[in-house]
Structure formats: structure tokens, C-alpha cells
Amino acid sequence: MKSDILSAIGKKLRNVRKEKGLSLAEVARKSSITAGLLSKIENFRTMPSLPVLYKISEALEEPLSELVKPVDNEPESSYTIIRKGEGEIELRYDSKGLTYEKLMSQIIHNHPVKVVTVTVQPGVFRKPLANDSYELVYMLEGEIIYGILDEEVHLKQGDTLYFNGQIPHSLKNPGDQSAILFKTYFMNSGD
């Protein structure tokens, strides 16, 4: 399995932005993109086009070559293990009340794959959003209602849902306890 350079670039963009003391909104405005799109790029929920990446590099006043320089020179491993608590918490601009913990992102057979757990607080409703992937969701705890097109899909512990994330989808925790989802994003590789 190859380490995911694209995910590392998103992380590098976020780190450079924070080092320079810039907010998502400031960099987005200077780049002529939305803060939501910049958040998706930083959290590897979508892959930017080269022109968009160039605009972001200009807004950050950072050479594009530095932003895309390989940041992962570790040798390829035959396995990956993520111990409890070792995941990276992702800050999502558009998902209040949801906590995303990235467990891994890899390139598998030339396709980016990202695996996260998502904790959804009781009573939270997240408006419909779309991303550039297919999603596989497995319910670990609690219950969730996904709104996909005109349907409501009710998931409880042990249920699995697979869908095209390019279709705007909402998320609601109708229960009185947190819900925990195990999600795999199969990112569109842009070919």
C-alpha cells in the first residue's frame, strides 16, 4: 500500500495556512473559492484541480512546488496499524456536532481511499452536502438517519450503507446518545 500523498498535501495546506495565521475564509477569499471547498481540500474530501491548487498557493504566498513536494518518503509497508486514540481529528468547516477521526488514507490500486470514524452528537442535523467519493458506512453505535435524494435511510447498530457521495446527503442523529459510524471513502481519482 502506498501512503497517500494527496492527503498529505491537504494537511500541508492546512499547516501552512495556520502557520501564517490565516483563516479558512481569508485564504478562500484570496483564492476565489469557498471556505467549504478549501475545508474539503484540507481534509481530503475532494481533490483540487491544478488551477485551484495554484490559486491556493498564491493566496498562501507559497510556491506550488513546495506544497506538492512529496512529504512521505517512508518505505512501503506490508500492513498498517492504527492504535486506539492514534487517529487524527479533522476539523470540518461544514459539519458542526460531528467529530471525524481519520484512521488512514492510502492509495490502493491507484485509487485514494480514506477511512474515518465519525461521532455524531445527539440531536444533530447536518444539512445536505456532497463530496467526490463513494461512501461505505457501518454503524458501530446509536442510530442515524441519512437523507439521500427524497429518501430517509434509517441506520442502527450493525447496519451498513453504501452510496454515491456526489449526491447531496444529510445526516441526523435522532437519538439521545452519540452515534458512531465507521466510514470508508472511495475517492474519485479524477481519471
Short mmCIF file of C-alpha atoms in Angstrom, two decimals:
data_model
loop_
_atom_site.label_atom_id
_atom_site.label_comp_id
_atom_site.label_asym_id
_atom_site.label_seq_id
_atom_site.Cartn_x
_atom_site.Cartn_y
_atom_site.Cartn_z
CA MET A 1 0.00 0.00 0.00
CA LYS A 2 1.28 3.43 -0.94
CA SER A 3 0.98 6.29 1.50
CA ASP A 4 -1.49 8.89 0.33
CA ILE A 5 0.45 11.89 -0.93
CA LEU A 6 -2.79 13.72 -1.81
CA SER A 7 -3.94 13.59 1.79
CA ALA A 8 -0.52 14.82 2.90
CA ILE A 9 -0.82 17.80 0.54
CA GLY A 10 -4.17 18.75 2.12
CA LYS A 11 -2.59 18.54 5.56
CA LYS A 12 0.36 20.63 4.34
CA LEU A 13 -2.01 23.31 3.00
CA ARG A 14 -3.75 23.49 6.40
CA ASN A 15 -0.45 23.65 8.29
CA VAL A 16 0.95 26.43 6.07
CA ARG A 17 -2.32 28.38 6.40
CA LYS A 18 -2.24 28.08 10.20
CA GLU A 19 1.49 28.90 10.42
CA LYS A 20 0.75 32.13 8.54
CA GLY A 21 -2.16 32.89 10.88
CA LEU A 22 -4.74 32.84 8.09
CA SER A 23 -8.33 31.67 8.46
CA LEU A 24 -10.13 29.39 6.04
CA ALA A 25 -12.28 32.35 4.98
CA GLU A 26 -9.25 34.58 4.26
CA VAL A 27 -7.46 32.02 2.10
CA ALA A 28 -10.70 31.08 0.35
CA ARG A 29 -11.46 34.72 -0.47
CA LYS A 30 -7.93 35.31 -1.81
CA SER A 31 -8.20 32.09 -3.85
CA SER A 32 -11.67 32.92 -5.24
CA ILE A 33 -13.08 29.64 -3.84
CA THR A 34 -15.46 28.94 -0.97
CA ALA A 35 -14.30 28.21 2.57
CA GLY A 36 -16.25 24.95 2.33
CA LEU A 37 -14.23 23.83 -0.70
CA LEU A 38 -10.96 24.77 1.00
CA SER A 39 -12.00 22.76 4.07
CA LYS A 40 -12.81 19.76 1.84
CA ILE A 41 -9.38 20.03 0.18
CA GLU A 42 -7.56 20.33 3.50
CA ASN A 43 -9.40 17.31 4.89
CA PHE A 44 -9.02 15.27 1.67
CA ARG A 45 -12.74 15.12 0.97
CA THR A 46 -12.17 16.31 -2.59
CA MET A 47 -9.21 16.61 -4.91
CA PRO A 48 -8.49 20.09 -6.22
CA SER A 49 -7.80 20.80 -9.86
CA LEU A 50 -4.36 22.16 -10.66
CA PRO A 51 -5.70 25.71 -11.27
CA VAL A 52 -7.45 25.69 -7.86
CA LEU A 53 -4.30 24.40 -6.16
CA TYR A 54 -2.31 27.14 -7.89
CA LYS A 55 -4.76 29.83 -6.66
CA ILE A 56 -4.42 28.48 -3.11
CA SER A 57 -0.62 28.55 -3.35
CA GLU A 58 -0.79 32.19 -4.49
CA ALA A 59 -3.15 33.07 -1.63
CA LEU A 60 -0.75 31.42 0.84
CA GLU A 61 2.23 33.10 -0.88
CA GLU A 62 3.83 29.66 -1.01
CA PRO A 63 5.35 28.16 -4.18
CA LEU A 64 3.18 25.42 -5.63
CA SER A 65 6.28 23.22 -5.90
CA GLU A 66 6.69 23.37 -2.10
CA LEU A 67 3.05 22.47 -1.47
CA VAL A 68 3.13 19.40 -3.71
CA LYS A 69 6.64 18.23 -2.88
CA PRO A 70 6.48 14.61 -1.71
CA VAL A 71 6.13 14.69 2.02
CA ASP A 72 6.14 10.96 2.65
CA ASN A 73 9.40 9.22 1.92
CA GLU A 74 8.83 6.26 4.20
CA PRO A 75 9.35 2.83 2.64
CA GLU A 76 6.24 0.89 1.66
CA SER A 77 4.94 -1.38 4.43
CA SER A 78 3.05 -4.65 4.13
CA TYR A 79 0.46 -3.53 6.71
CA THR A 80 -0.89 -0.50 8.57
CA ILE A 81 -1.97 -0.47 12.20
CA ILE A 82 -3.66 2.42 13.96
CA ARG A 83 -3.94 2.01 17.71
CA LYS A 84 -6.89 3.34 19.70
CA GLY A 85 -6.55 7.10 20.07
CA GLU A 86 -3.92 7.43 17.32
CA GLY A 87 -6.31 8.74 14.66
CA GLU A 88 -6.09 12.36 13.56
CA ILE A 89 -9.06 14.58 14.44
CA GLU A 90 -10.23 16.53 11.39
CA LEU A 91 -11.79 19.94 11.74
CA ARG A 92 -14.71 20.26 9.33
CA TYR A 93 -15.99 23.70 8.47
CA ASP A 94 -19.40 22.36 7.40
CA SER A 95 -20.19 19.66 9.98
CA LYS A 96 -20.92 21.12 13.42
CA GLY A 97 -21.65 18.48 16.06
CA LEU A 98 -19.73 15.79 14.16
CA THR A 99 -16.23 14.65 15.12
CA TYR A 100 -14.18 13.00 12.37
CA GLU A 101 -11.18 10.89 13.35
CA LYS A 102 -9.07 9.95 10.34
CA LEU A 103 -7.69 6.47 10.79
CA MET A 104 -5.86 6.26 7.48
CA SER A 105 -5.75 7.36 3.89
CA GLN A 106 -3.96 5.31 1.30
CA ILE A 107 -3.63 4.87 -2.43
CA ILE A 108 -4.85 1.32 -3.13
CA HIS A 109 -4.51 0.11 -6.72
CA ASN A 110 -4.20 3.74 -7.89
CA HIS A 111 -7.37 4.83 -6.08
CA PRO A 112 -7.38 7.05 -2.99
CA VAL A 113 -9.20 5.50 -0.02
CA LYS A 114 -9.85 7.25 3.29
CA VAL A 115 -11.11 5.60 6.50
CA VAL A 116 -12.58 7.55 9.42
CA THR A 117 -14.78 7.17 12.43
CA VAL A 118 -17.47 9.80 12.86
CA THR A 119 -19.11 10.61 16.18
CA VAL A 120 -22.43 12.42 15.81
CA GLN A 121 -23.78 14.20 18.89
CA PRO A 122 -27.42 13.60 19.94
CA GLY A 123 -29.98 15.71 18.09
CA VAL A 124 -27.51 16.95 15.45
CA PHE A 125 -28.73 17.56 11.91
CA ARG A 126 -26.15 18.22 9.20
CA LYS A 127 -27.54 19.82 6.07
CA PRO A 128 -27.09 18.02 2.73
CA LEU A 129 -23.52 18.02 1.44
CA ALA A 130 -21.75 16.22 -1.37
CA ASN A 131 -18.18 15.03 -1.83
CA ASP A 132 -16.09 13.46 -4.56
CA SER A 133 -16.34 9.84 -3.41
CA TYR A 134 -18.43 6.76 -2.85
CA GLU A 135 -19.09 6.08 0.85
CA LEU A 136 -19.39 2.87 2.83
CA VAL A 137 -20.87 3.42 6.30
CA TYR A 138 -21.03 0.83 9.09
CA MET A 139 -22.92 1.77 12.27
CA LEU A 140 -20.90 0.99 15.38
CA GLU A 141 -23.23 2.60 17.94
CA GLY A 142 -26.51 4.51 18.10
CA GLU A 143 -28.72 5.42 15.17
CA ILE A 144 -28.50 7.78 12.21
CA ILE A 145 -30.90 8.91 9.52
CA TYR A 146 -29.30 9.66 6.15
CA GLY A 147 -31.28 11.83 3.76
CA ILE A 148 -30.40 10.76 0.21
CA LEU A 149 -32.44 12.36 -2.57
CA ASP A 150 -36.06 12.09 -1.40
CA GLU A 151 -35.49 9.10 0.87
CA GLU A 152 -34.65 8.72 4.55
CA VAL A 153 -32.41 5.76 5.32
CA HIS A 154 -32.56 4.79 9.00
CA LEU A 155 -29.42 3.01 10.26
CA LYS A 156 -28.94 1.28 13.60
CA GLN A 157 -26.00 -0.55 15.16
CA GLY A 158 -24.65 -3.21 12.79
CA ASP A 159 -26.24 -1.73 9.63
CA THR A 160 -24.20 -0.94 6.51
CA LEU A 161 -24.93 1.68 3.84
CA TYR A 162 -23.10 2.24 0.54
CA PHE A 163 -23.90 5.24 -1.68
CA ASN A 164 -22.58 7.80 -4.14
CA GLY A 165 -21.33 10.73 -2.04
CA GLN A 166 -21.63 13.05 -5.03
CA ILE A 167 -25.37 13.03 -4.33
CA PRO A 168 -26.07 15.63 -1.61
CA HIS A 169 -26.85 13.76 1.60
CA SER A 170 -27.90 14.92 5.04
CA LEU A 171 -27.25 13.29 8.36
CA LYS A 172 -29.34 13.29 11.54
CA ASN A 173 -28.92 11.69 14.94
CA PRO A 174 -32.50 11.35 16.26
CA GLY A 175 -31.41 9.58 19.44
CA ASP A 176 -30.42 10.80 22.89
CA GLN A 177 -26.92 9.29 22.72
CA SER A 178 -23.97 9.83 20.42
CA ALA A 179 -23.86 7.74 17.26
CA ILE A 180 -20.55 6.34 15.99
CA LEU A 181 -20.01 5.44 12.35
CA PHE A 182 -17.11 3.68 10.64
CA LYS A 183 -16.79 5.22 7.16
CA THR A 184 -14.69 4.41 4.13
CA TYR A 185 -14.47 6.96 1.33
CA PHE A 186 -13.54 5.61 -2.09
CA MET A 187 -12.31 8.82 -3.67
CA ASN A 188 -12.76 9.52 -7.36
CA SER A 189 -9.25 9.62 -8.75
CA GLY A 190 -10.02 12.18 -11.42
CA ASP A 191 -9.13 9.94 -14.37
#
